[in-house]
Amino acid sequence: MIIKVLGPGCSKCVEAYEIVSKLAASGSDATVEKITDLREIMALGVLATPAVVIDGGIMCTGRVPSAEEVRGWLGA
């Protein structure tokens, strides 16, 4: 599983990355990438950050996901 956390580095983007990274590290075989390049973010079809993309599917945009949401995505 490839998880991309998208955002230029604002506090909300950092928070989203920390939540996703922490949960992915605890018992998941996921690889977490932090994407800050705006061209790459736009190429993925995301216009609002922070955003989370898992295996090419946009899971959320424009907000920090809750830990419960991320657990659900990792378990699916």
PDB file of N, CA, C and O in Angstrom:
ATOM      1  N   MET A   1       0.850  -1.170   0.000  1.00  0.00           N
ATOM      2  CA  MET A   1       0.000   0.000   0.000  1.00  0.00           C
ATOM      3  C   MET A   1       0.899   1.238   0.000  1.00  0.00           C
ATOM      4  O   MET A   1       1.808   1.347   0.801  1.00  0.00           O
ATOM      5  N   ILE A   2       0.606   2.154  -0.919  1.00  0.00           N
ATOM      6  CA  ILE A   2       1.345   3.412  -1.018  1.00  0.00           C
ATOM      7  C   ILE A   2       0.420   4.534  -0.566  1.00  0.00           C
ATOM      8  O   ILE A   2      -0.646   4.737  -1.135  1.00  0.00           O
ATOM      9  N   ILE A   3       0.840   5.248   0.468  1.00  0.00           N
ATOM     10  CA  ILE A   3       0.060   6.369   0.986  1.00  0.00           C
ATOM     11  C   ILE A   3       0.844   7.641   0.729  1.00  0.00           C
ATOM     12  O   ILE A   3       2.022   7.731   1.068  1.00  0.00           O
ATOM     13  N   LYS A   4       0.167   8.611   0.109  1.00  0.00           N
ATOM     14  CA  LYS A   4       0.783   9.909  -0.137  1.00  0.00           C
ATOM     15  C   LYS A   4       0.016  10.959   0.647  1.00  0.00           C
ATOM     16  O   LYS A   4      -1.204  11.050   0.541  1.00  0.00           O
ATOM     17  N   VAL A   5       0.756  11.717   1.457  1.00  0.00           N
ATOM     18  CA  VAL A   5       0.171  12.840   2.177  1.00  0.00           C
ATOM     19  C   VAL A   5       0.636  14.088   1.439  1.00  0.00           C
ATOM     20  O   VAL A   5       1.833  14.333   1.311  1.00  0.00           O
ATOM     21  N   LEU A   6      -0.327  14.844   0.925  1.00  0.00           N
ATOM     22  CA  LEU A   6      -0.031  15.974   0.064  1.00  0.00           C
ATOM     23  C   LEU A   6      -0.205  17.288   0.796  1.00  0.00           C
ATOM     24  O   LEU A   6      -1.207  17.483   1.488  1.00  0.00           O
ATOM     25  N   GLY A   7       0.753  18.181   0.621  1.00  0.00           N
ATOM     26  CA  GLY A   7       0.650  19.505   1.222  1.00  0.00           C
ATOM     27  C   GLY A   7       1.977  20.224   1.192  1.00  0.00           C
ATOM     28  O   GLY A   7       3.027  19.590   1.255  1.00  0.00           O
ATOM     29  N   PRO A   8       1.933  21.561   1.095  1.00  0.00           N
ATOM     30  CA  PRO A   8       3.171  22.332   0.981  1.00  0.00           C
ATOM     31  C   PRO A   8       3.966  22.470   2.273  1.00  0.00           C
ATOM     32  O   PRO A   8       5.093  22.923   2.245  1.00  0.00           O
ATOM     33  N   GLY A   9       3.400  22.087   3.407  1.00  0.00           N
ATOM     34  CA  GLY A   9       4.150  22.158   4.657  1.00  0.00           C
ATOM     35  C   GLY A   9       3.510  23.009   5.729  1.00  0.00           C
ATOM     36  O   GLY A   9       4.143  23.305   6.737  1.00  0.00           O
ATOM     37  N   CYS A  10       2.257  23.386   5.546  1.00  0.00           N
ATOM     38  CA  CYS A  10       1.558  24.158   6.578  1.00  0.00           C
ATOM     39  C   CYS A  10       1.320  23.287   7.812  1.00  0.00           C
ATOM     40  O   CYS A  10       1.542  22.074   7.777  1.00  0.00           O
ATOM     41  N   SER A  11       0.871  23.873   8.877  1.00  0.00           N
ATOM     42  CA  SER A  11       0.690  23.123  10.122  1.00  0.00           C
ATOM     43  C   SER A  11      -0.332  21.990   9.966  1.00  0.00           C
ATOM     44  O   SER A  11      -0.155  20.911  10.536  1.00  0.00           O
ATOM     45  N   LYS A  12      -1.386  22.208   9.203  1.00  0.00           N
ATOM     46  CA  LYS A  12      -2.395  21.155   8.992  1.00  0.00           C
ATOM     47  C   LYS A  12      -1.815  20.008   8.168  1.00  0.00           C
ATOM     48  O   LYS A  12      -2.123  18.845   8.412  1.00  0.00           O
ATOM     49  N   CYS A  13      -0.968  20.321   7.211  1.00  0.00           N
ATOM     50  CA  CYS A  13      -0.326  19.298   6.393  1.00  0.00           C
ATOM     51  C   CYS A  13       0.621  18.447   7.241  1.00  0.00           C
ATOM     52  O   CYS A  13       0.661  17.222   7.113  1.00  0.00           O
ATOM     53  N   VAL A  14       1.354  19.107   8.112  1.00  0.00           N
ATOM     54  CA  VAL A  14       2.268  18.399   9.012  1.00  0.00           C
ATOM     55  C   VAL A  14       1.469  17.493   9.950  1.00  0.00           C
ATOM     56  O   VAL A  14       1.840  16.343  10.182  1.00  0.00           O
ATOM     57  N   GLU A  15       0.359  18.000  10.470  1.00  0.00           N
ATOM     58  CA  GLU A  15      -0.493  17.207  11.361  1.00  0.00           C
ATOM     59  C   GLU A  15      -1.042  15.973  10.645  1.00  0.00           C
ATOM     60  O   GLU A  15      -1.032  14.871  11.201  1.00  0.00           O
ATOM     61  N   ALA A  16      -1.498  16.143   9.407  1.00  0.00           N
ATOM     62  CA  ALA A  16      -2.021  15.010   8.632  1.00  0.00           C
ATOM     63  C   ALA A  16      -0.933  13.970   8.412  1.00  0.00           C
ATOM     64  O   ALA A  16      -1.166  12.766   8.582  1.00  0.00           O
ATOM     65  N   TYR A  17       0.271  14.409   8.070  1.00  0.00           N
ATOM     66  CA  TYR A  17       1.380  13.486   7.850  1.00  0.00           C
ATOM     67  C   TYR A  17       1.716  12.722   9.132  1.00  0.00           C
ATOM     68  O   TYR A  17       1.953  11.509   9.092  1.00  0.00           O
ATOM     69  N   GLU A  18       1.736  13.414  10.259  1.00  0.00           N
ATOM     70  CA  GLU A  18       2.056  12.756  11.528  1.00  0.00           C
ATOM     71  C   GLU A  18       1.026  11.688  11.886  1.00  0.00           C
ATOM     72  O   GLU A  18       1.385  10.595  12.326  1.00  0.00           O
ATOM     73  N   ILE A  19      -0.256  11.990  11.704  1.00  0.00           N
ATOM     74  CA  ILE A  19      -1.309  11.017  12.013  1.00  0.00           C
ATOM     75  C   ILE A  19      -1.176   9.787  11.127  1.00  0.00           C
ATOM     76  O   ILE A  19      -1.174   8.650  11.606  1.00  0.00           O
ATOM     77  N   VAL A  20      -1.047  10.012   9.828  1.00  0.00           N
ATOM     78  CA  VAL A  20      -0.964   8.899   8.885  1.00  0.00           C
ATOM     79  C   VAL A  20       0.299   8.072   9.133  1.00  0.00           C
ATOM     80  O   VAL A  20       0.243   6.837   9.173  1.00  0.00           O
ATOM     81  N   SER A  21       1.426   8.733   9.317  1.00  0.00           N
ATOM     82  CA  SER A  21       2.690   8.016   9.532  1.00  0.00           C
ATOM     83  C   SER A  21       2.645   7.164  10.791  1.00  0.00           C
ATOM     84  O   SER A  21       3.083   6.012  10.788  1.00  0.00           O
ATOM     85  N   LYS A  22       2.131   7.737  11.862  1.00  0.00           N
ATOM     86  CA  LYS A  22       2.073   7.015  13.138  1.00  0.00           C
ATOM     87  C   LYS A  22       1.216   5.758  13.017  1.00  0.00           C
ATOM     88  O   LYS A  22       1.611   4.680  13.449  1.00  0.00           O
ATOM     89  N   LEU A  23       0.054   5.888  12.406  1.00  0.00           N
ATOM     90  CA  LEU A  23      -0.842   4.741  12.298  1.00  0.00           C
ATOM     91  C   LEU A  23      -0.343   3.714  11.287  1.00  0.00           C
ATOM     92  O   LEU A  23      -0.522   2.513  11.488  1.00  0.00           O
ATOM     93  N   ALA A  24       0.293   4.165  10.224  1.00  0.00           N
ATOM     94  CA  ALA A  24       0.833   3.237   9.226  1.00  0.00           C
ATOM     95  C   ALA A  24       1.993   2.442   9.796  1.00  0.00           C
ATOM     96  O   ALA A  24       2.192   1.278   9.447  1.00  0.00           O
ATOM     97  N   ALA A  25       2.761   3.062  10.688  1.00  0.00           N
ATOM     98  CA  ALA A  25       3.917   2.384  11.279  1.00  0.00           C
ATOM     99  C   ALA A  25       3.512   1.312  12.279  1.00  0.00           C
ATOM    100  O   ALA A  25       4.279   0.395  12.550  1.00  0.00           O
ATOM    101  N   SER A  26       2.310   1.425  12.821  1.00  0.00           N
ATOM    102  CA  SER A  26       1.881   0.455  13.836  1.00  0.00           C
ATOM    103  C   SER A  26       1.076  -0.674  13.206  1.00  0.00           C
ATOM    104  O   SER A  26      -0.144  -0.666  13.197  1.00  0.00           O
ATOM    105  N   GLY A  27       1.805  -1.631  12.650  1.00  0.00           N
ATOM    106  CA  GLY A  27       1.162  -2.849  12.174  1.00  0.00           C
ATOM    107  C   GLY A  27       0.697  -2.835  10.728  1.00  0.00           C
ATOM    108  O   GLY A  27      -0.059  -3.700  10.332  1.00  0.00           O
ATOM    109  N   SER A  28       1.149  -1.910   9.940  1.00  0.00           N
ATOM    110  CA  SER A  28       0.749  -1.849   8.536  1.00  0.00           C
ATOM    111  C   SER A  28       1.974  -2.013   7.653  1.00  0.00           C
ATOM    112  O   SER A  28       3.079  -1.650   8.031  1.00  0.00           O
ATOM    113  N   ASP A  29       1.770  -2.567   6.462  1.00  0.00           N
ATOM    114  CA  ASP A  29       2.880  -2.709   5.521  1.00  0.00           C
ATOM    115  C   ASP A  29       2.900  -1.548   4.527  1.00  0.00           C
ATOM    116  O   ASP A  29       3.480  -1.641   3.463  1.00  0.00           O
ATOM    117  N   ALA A  30       2.287  -0.443   4.902  1.00  0.00           N
ATOM    118  CA  ALA A  30       2.171   0.720   4.027  1.00  0.00           C
ATOM    119  C   ALA A  30       3.457   1.524   3.979  1.00  0.00           C
ATOM    120  O   ALA A  30       4.201   1.600   4.952  1.00  0.00           O
ATOM    121  N   THR A  31       3.674   2.141   2.834  1.00  0.00           N
ATOM    122  CA  THR A  31       4.756   3.097   2.646  1.00  0.00           C
ATOM    123  C   THR A  31       4.123   4.478   2.595  1.00  0.00           C
ATOM    124  O   THR A  31       3.194   4.703   1.826  1.00  0.00           O
ATOM    125  N   VAL A  32       4.620   5.391   3.429  1.00  0.00           N
ATOM    126  CA  VAL A  32       4.053   6.736   3.497  1.00  0.00           C
ATOM    127  C   VAL A  32       5.035   7.716   2.859  1.00  0.00           C
ATOM    128  O   VAL A  32       6.208   7.737   3.218  1.00  0.00           O
ATOM    129  N   GLU A  33       4.521   8.500   1.912  1.00  0.00           N
ATOM    130  CA  GLU A  33       5.323   9.508   1.237  1.00  0.00           C
ATOM    131  C   GLU A  33       4.732  10.887   1.513  1.00  0.00           C
ATOM    132  O   GLU A  33       3.508  11.038   1.547  1.00  0.00           O
ATOM    133  N   LYS A  34       5.588  11.871   1.702  1.00  0.00           N
ATOM    134  CA  LYS A  34       5.144  13.254   1.882  1.00  0.00           C
ATOM    135  C   LYS A  34       5.419  13.993   0.577  1.00  0.00           C
ATOM    136  O   LYS A  34       6.566  14.077   0.139  1.00  0.00           O
ATOM    137  N   ILE A  35       4.370  14.506  -0.045  1.00  0.00           N
ATOM    138  CA  ILE A  35       4.487  15.192  -1.325  1.00  0.00           C
ATOM    139  C   ILE A  35       4.247  16.685  -1.092  1.00  0.00           C
ATOM    140  O   ILE A  35       3.161  17.072  -0.658  1.00  0.00           O
ATOM    141  N   THR A  36       5.256  17.499  -1.386  1.00  0.00           N
ATOM    142  CA  THR A  36       5.140  18.944  -1.187  1.00  0.00           C
ATOM    143  C   THR A  36       5.164  19.726  -2.498  1.00  0.00           C
ATOM    144  O   THR A  36       4.847  20.911  -2.508  1.00  0.00           O
ATOM    145  N   ASP A  37       5.530  19.086  -3.593  1.00  0.00           N
ATOM    146  CA  ASP A  37       5.615  19.752  -4.886  1.00  0.00           C
ATOM    147  C   ASP A  37       4.216  20.044  -5.431  1.00  0.00           C
ATOM    148  O   ASP A  37       3.420  19.116  -5.646  1.00  0.00           O
ATOM    149  N   LEU A  38       3.900  21.325  -5.624  1.00  0.00           N
ATOM    150  CA  LEU A  38       2.555  21.711  -6.042  1.00  0.00           C
ATOM    151  C   LEU A  38       2.177  21.148  -7.410  1.00  0.00           C
ATOM    152  O   LEU A  38       1.018  20.802  -7.638  1.00  0.00           O
ATOM    153  N   ARG A  39       3.122  21.015  -8.304  1.00  0.00           N
ATOM    154  CA  ARG A  39       2.820  20.430  -9.620  1.00  0.00           C
ATOM    155  C   ARG A  39       2.413  18.971  -9.485  1.00  0.00           C
ATOM    156  O   ARG A  39       1.481  18.515 -10.142  1.00  0.00           O
ATOM    157  N   GLU A  40       3.117  18.240  -8.653  1.00  0.00           N
ATOM    158  CA  GLU A  40       2.779  16.834  -8.440  1.00  0.00           C
ATOM    159  C   GLU A  40       1.423  16.702  -7.748  1.00  0.00           C
ATOM    160  O   GLU A  40       0.629  15.823  -8.084  1.00  0.00           O
ATOM    161  N   ILE A  41       1.150  17.586  -6.792  1.00  0.00           N
ATOM    162  CA  ILE A  41      -0.133  17.579  -6.095  1.00  0.00           C
ATOM    163  C   ILE A  41      -1.263  17.820  -7.100  1.00  0.00           C
ATOM    164  O   ILE A  41      -2.263  17.091  -7.119  1.00  0.00           O
ATOM    165  N   MET A  42      -1.110  18.816  -7.958  1.00  0.00           N
ATOM    166  CA  MET A  42      -2.129  19.120  -8.949  1.00  0.00           C
ATOM    167  C   MET A  42      -2.276  17.995  -9.966  1.00  0.00           C
ATOM    168  O   MET A  42      -3.385  17.688 -10.413  1.00  0.00           O
ATOM    169  N   ALA A  43      -1.175  17.343 -10.329  1.00  0.00           N
ATOM    170  CA  ALA A  43      -1.224  16.230 -11.275  1.00  0.00           C
ATOM    171  C   ALA A  43      -2.026  15.056 -10.722  1.00  0.00           C
ATOM    172  O   ALA A  43      -2.612  14.278 -11.484  1.00  0.00           O
ATOM    173  N   LEU A  44      -2.079  14.946  -9.400  1.00  0.00           N
ATOM    174  CA  LEU A  44      -2.871  13.887  -8.768  1.00  0.00           C
ATOM    175  C   LEU A  44      -4.348  14.259  -8.682  1.00  0.00           C
ATOM    176  O   LEU A  44      -5.163  13.466  -8.215  1.00  0.00           O
ATOM    177  N   GLY A  45      -4.699  15.471  -9.117  1.00  0.00           N
ATOM    178  CA  GLY A  45      -6.092  15.898  -9.113  1.00  0.00           C
ATOM    179  C   GLY A  45      -6.548  16.538  -7.823  1.00  0.00           C
ATOM    180  O   GLY A  45      -7.744  16.670  -7.580  1.00  0.00           O
ATOM    181  N   VAL A  46      -5.603  16.943  -6.994  1.00  0.00           N
ATOM    182  CA  VAL A  46      -5.934  17.535  -5.702  1.00  0.00           C
ATOM    183  C   VAL A  46      -5.783  19.052  -5.787  1.00  0.00           C
ATOM    184  O   VAL A  46      -4.753  19.554  -6.227  1.00  0.00           O
ATOM    185  N   LEU A  47      -6.817  19.774  -5.362  1.00  0.00           N
ATOM    186  CA  LEU A  47      -6.791  21.231  -5.393  1.00  0.00           C
ATOM    187  C   LEU A  47      -6.790  21.853  -4.007  1.00  0.00           C
ATOM    188  O   LEU A  47      -6.573  23.052  -3.867  1.00  0.00           O
ATOM    189  N   ALA A  48      -7.051  21.058  -2.966  1.00  0.00           N
ATOM    190  CA  ALA A  48      -7.061  21.562  -1.586  1.00  0.00           C
ATOM    191  C   ALA A  48      -6.222  20.630  -0.719  1.00  0.00           C
ATOM    192  O   ALA A  48      -6.349  19.412  -0.807  1.00  0.00           O
ATOM    193  N   THR A  49      -5.361  21.229   0.086  1.00  0.00           N
ATOM    194  CA  THR A  49      -4.516  20.434   0.976  1.00  0.00           C
ATOM    195  C   THR A  49      -4.834  20.783   2.424  1.00  0.00           C
ATOM    196  O   THR A  49      -5.388  21.852   2.683  1.00  0.00           O
ATOM    197  N   PRO A  50      -4.514  19.916   3.352  1.00  0.00           N
ATOM    198  CA  PRO A  50      -3.853  18.639   3.165  1.00  0.00           C
ATOM    199  C   PRO A  50      -4.779  17.631   2.488  1.00  0.00           C
ATOM    200  O   PRO A  50      -5.997  17.770   2.520  1.00  0.00           O
ATOM    201  N   ALA A  51      -4.153  16.629   1.897  1.00  0.00           N
ATOM    202  CA  ALA A  51      -4.907  15.567   1.241  1.00  0.00           C
ATOM    203  C   ALA A  51      -4.174  14.246   1.463  1.00  0.00           C
ATOM    204  O   ALA A  51      -2.966  14.223   1.678  1.00  0.00           O
ATOM    205  N   VAL A  52      -4.945  13.164   1.403  1.00  0.00           N
ATOM    206  CA  VAL A  52      -4.374  11.831   1.549  1.00  0.00           C
ATOM    207  C   VAL A  52      -4.813  11.001   0.348  1.00  0.00           C
ATOM    208  O   VAL A  52      -6.006  10.945   0.020  1.00  0.00           O
ATOM    209  N   VAL A  53      -3.829  10.362  -0.293  1.00  0.00           N
ATOM    210  CA  VAL A  53      -4.080   9.502  -1.446  1.00  0.00           C
ATOM    211  C   VAL A  53      -3.536   8.122  -1.105  1.00  0.00           C
ATOM    212  O   VAL A  53      -2.382   7.994  -0.690  1.00  0.00           O
ATOM    213  N   ILE A  54      -4.364   7.101  -1.263  1.00  0.00           N
ATOM    214  CA  ILE A  54      -3.937   5.731  -0.990  1.00  0.00           C
ATOM    215  C   ILE A  54      -4.100   4.920  -2.263  1.00  0.00           C
ATOM    216  O   ILE A  54      -5.199   4.822  -2.814  1.00  0.00           O
ATOM    217  N   ASP A  55      -2.975   4.356  -2.731  1.00  0.00           N
ATOM    218  CA  ASP A  55      -2.948   3.559  -3.955  1.00  0.00           C
ATOM    219  C   ASP A  55      -3.674   4.241  -5.107  1.00  0.00           C
ATOM    220  O   ASP A  55      -4.441   3.612  -5.844  1.00  0.00           O
ATOM    221  N   GLY A  56      -3.467   5.552  -5.247  1.00  0.00           N
ATOM    222  CA  GLY A  56      -4.033   6.309  -6.347  1.00  0.00           C
ATOM    223  C   GLY A  56      -5.426   6.852  -6.112  1.00  0.00           C
ATOM    224  O   GLY A  56      -5.924   7.646  -6.892  1.00  0.00           O
ATOM    225  N   GLY A  57      -6.075   6.460  -5.029  1.00  0.00           N
ATOM    226  CA  GLY A  57      -7.421   6.942  -4.718  1.00  0.00           C
ATOM    227  C   GLY A  57      -7.377   8.065  -3.698  1.00  0.00           C
ATOM    228  O   GLY A  57      -6.735   7.931  -2.651  1.00  0.00           O
ATOM    229  N   ILE A  58      -8.054   9.167  -4.000  1.00  0.00           N
ATOM    230  CA  ILE A  58      -8.092  10.302  -3.083  1.00  0.00           C
ATOM    231  C   ILE A  58      -9.050   9.974  -1.938  1.00  0.00           C
ATOM    232  O   ILE A  58     -10.229   9.722  -2.163  1.00  0.00           O
ATOM    233  N   MET A  59      -8.521   9.965  -0.724  1.00  0.00           N
ATOM    234  CA  MET A  59      -9.315   9.613   0.453  1.00  0.00           C
ATOM    235  C   MET A  59      -9.913  10.848   1.132  1.00  0.00           C
ATOM    236  O   MET A  59     -11.011  10.793   1.651  1.00  0.00           O
ATOM    237  N   CYS A  60      -9.187  11.954   1.164  1.00  0.00           N
ATOM    238  CA  CYS A  60      -9.708  13.201   1.719  1.00  0.00           C
ATOM    239  C   CYS A  60      -8.893  14.362   1.195  1.00  0.00           C
ATOM    240  O   CYS A  60      -7.722  14.196   0.854  1.00  0.00           O
ATOM    241  N   THR A  61      -9.540  15.526   1.114  1.00  0.00           N
ATOM    242  CA  THR A  61      -8.848  16.739   0.689  1.00  0.00           C
ATOM    243  C   THR A  61      -9.333  17.917   1.527  1.00  0.00           C
ATOM    244  O   THR A  61     -10.478  17.942   1.972  1.00  0.00           O
ATOM    245  N   GLY A  62      -8.436  18.860   1.738  1.00  0.00           N
ATOM    246  CA  GLY A  62      -8.793  20.096   2.411  1.00  0.00           C
ATOM    247  C   GLY A  62      -9.014  20.012   3.901  1.00  0.00           C
ATOM    248  O   GLY A  62      -9.520  20.950   4.511  1.00  0.00           O
ATOM    249  N   ARG A  63      -8.602  18.896   4.504  1.00  0.00           N
ATOM    250  CA  ARG A  63      -8.784  18.744   5.951  1.00  0.00           C
ATOM    251  C   ARG A  63      -7.830  17.679   6.481  1.00  0.00           C
ATOM    252  O   ARG A  63      -7.311  16.870   5.731  1.00  0.00           O
ATOM    253  N   VAL A  64      -7.676  17.682   7.792  1.00  0.00           N
ATOM    254  CA  VAL A  64      -6.862  16.667   8.463  1.00  0.00           C
ATOM    255  C   VAL A  64      -7.784  15.491   8.790  1.00  0.00           C
ATOM    256  O   VAL A  64      -8.817  15.674   9.443  1.00  0.00           O
ATOM    257  N   PRO A  65      -7.444  14.290   8.332  1.00  0.00           N
ATOM    258  CA  PRO A  65      -8.289  13.141   8.655  1.00  0.00           C
ATOM    259  C   PRO A  65      -8.157  12.759  10.128  1.00  0.00           C
ATOM    260  O   PRO A  65      -7.110  12.964  10.745  1.00  0.00           O
ATOM    261  N   SER A  66      -9.222  12.201  10.670  1.00  0.00           N
ATOM    262  CA  SER A  66      -9.158  11.728  12.055  1.00  0.00           C
ATOM    263  C   SER A  66      -8.397  10.410  12.104  1.00  0.00           C
ATOM    264  O   SER A  66      -8.279   9.699  11.094  1.00  0.00           O
ATOM    265  N   ALA A  67      -7.907  10.080  13.278  1.00  0.00           N
ATOM    266  CA  ALA A  67      -7.204   8.809  13.456  1.00  0.00           C
ATOM    267  C   ALA A  67      -8.126   7.634  13.135  1.00  0.00           C
ATOM    268  O   ALA A  67      -7.697   6.641  12.549  1.00  0.00           O
ATOM    269  N   GLU A  68      -9.402   7.759  13.479  1.00  0.00           N
ATOM    270  CA  GLU A  68     -10.363   6.687  13.204  1.00  0.00           C
ATOM    271  C   GLU A  68     -10.532   6.470  11.706  1.00  0.00           C
ATOM    272  O   GLU A  68     -10.612   5.337  11.236  1.00  0.00           O
ATOM    273  N   GLU A  69     -10.587   7.569  10.951  1.00  0.00           N
ATOM    274  CA  GLU A  69     -10.688   7.452   9.489  1.00  0.00           C
ATOM    275  C   GLU A  69      -9.488   6.725   8.925  1.00  0.00           C
ATOM    276  O   GLU A  69      -9.630   5.819   8.098  1.00  0.00           O
ATOM    277  N   VAL A  70      -8.304   7.127   9.350  1.00  0.00           N
ATOM    278  CA  VAL A  70      -7.082   6.531   8.827  1.00  0.00           C
ATOM    279  C   VAL A  70      -7.024   5.045   9.183  1.00  0.00           C
ATOM    280  O   VAL A  70      -6.665   4.217   8.341  1.00  0.00           O
ATOM    281  N   ARG A  71      -7.401   4.691  10.397  1.00  0.00           N
ATOM    282  CA  ARG A  71      -7.445   3.269  10.777  1.00  0.00           C
ATOM    283  C   ARG A  71      -8.354   2.484   9.835  1.00  0.00           C
ATOM    284  O   ARG A  71      -8.047   1.379   9.424  1.00  0.00           O
ATOM    285  N   GLY A  72      -9.499   3.056   9.509  1.00  0.00           N
ATOM    286  CA  GLY A  72     -10.439   2.421   8.589  1.00  0.00           C
ATOM    287  C   GLY A  72      -9.832   2.239   7.204  1.00  0.00           C
ATOM    288  O   GLY A  72      -9.997   1.193   6.577  1.00  0.00           O
ATOM    289  N   TRP A  73      -9.127   3.258   6.715  1.00  0.00           N
ATOM    290  CA  TRP A  73      -8.511   3.149   5.409  1.00  0.00           C
ATOM    291  C   TRP A  73      -7.430   2.087   5.399  1.00  0.00           C
ATOM    292  O   TRP A  73      -7.279   1.345   4.434  1.00  0.00           O
ATOM    293  N   LEU A  74      -6.667   1.996   6.470  1.00  0.00           N
ATOM    294  CA  LEU A  74      -5.583   1.020   6.538  1.00  0.00           C
ATOM    295  C   LEU A  74      -6.103  -0.406   6.680  1.00  0.00           C
ATOM    296  O   LEU A  74      -5.457  -1.348   6.233  1.00  0.00           O
ATOM    297  N   GLY A  75      -7.266  -0.534   7.298  1.00  0.00           N
ATOM    298  CA  GLY A  75      -7.840  -1.863   7.494  1.00  0.00           C
ATOM    299  C   GLY A  75      -8.633  -2.353   6.296  1.00  0.00           C
ATOM    300  O   GLY A  75      -8.911  -3.540   6.173  1.00  0.00           O
ATOM    301  N   ALA A  76      -8.981  -1.448   5.391  1.00  0.00           N
ATOM    302  CA  ALA A  76      -9.812  -1.822   4.234  1.00  0.00           C
ATOM    303  C   ALA A  76      -9.015  -2.532   3.180  1.00  0.00           C
ATOM    304  O   ALA A  76      -7.853  -2.463   3.078  1.00  0.00           O
TER     305      ALA A  76
END
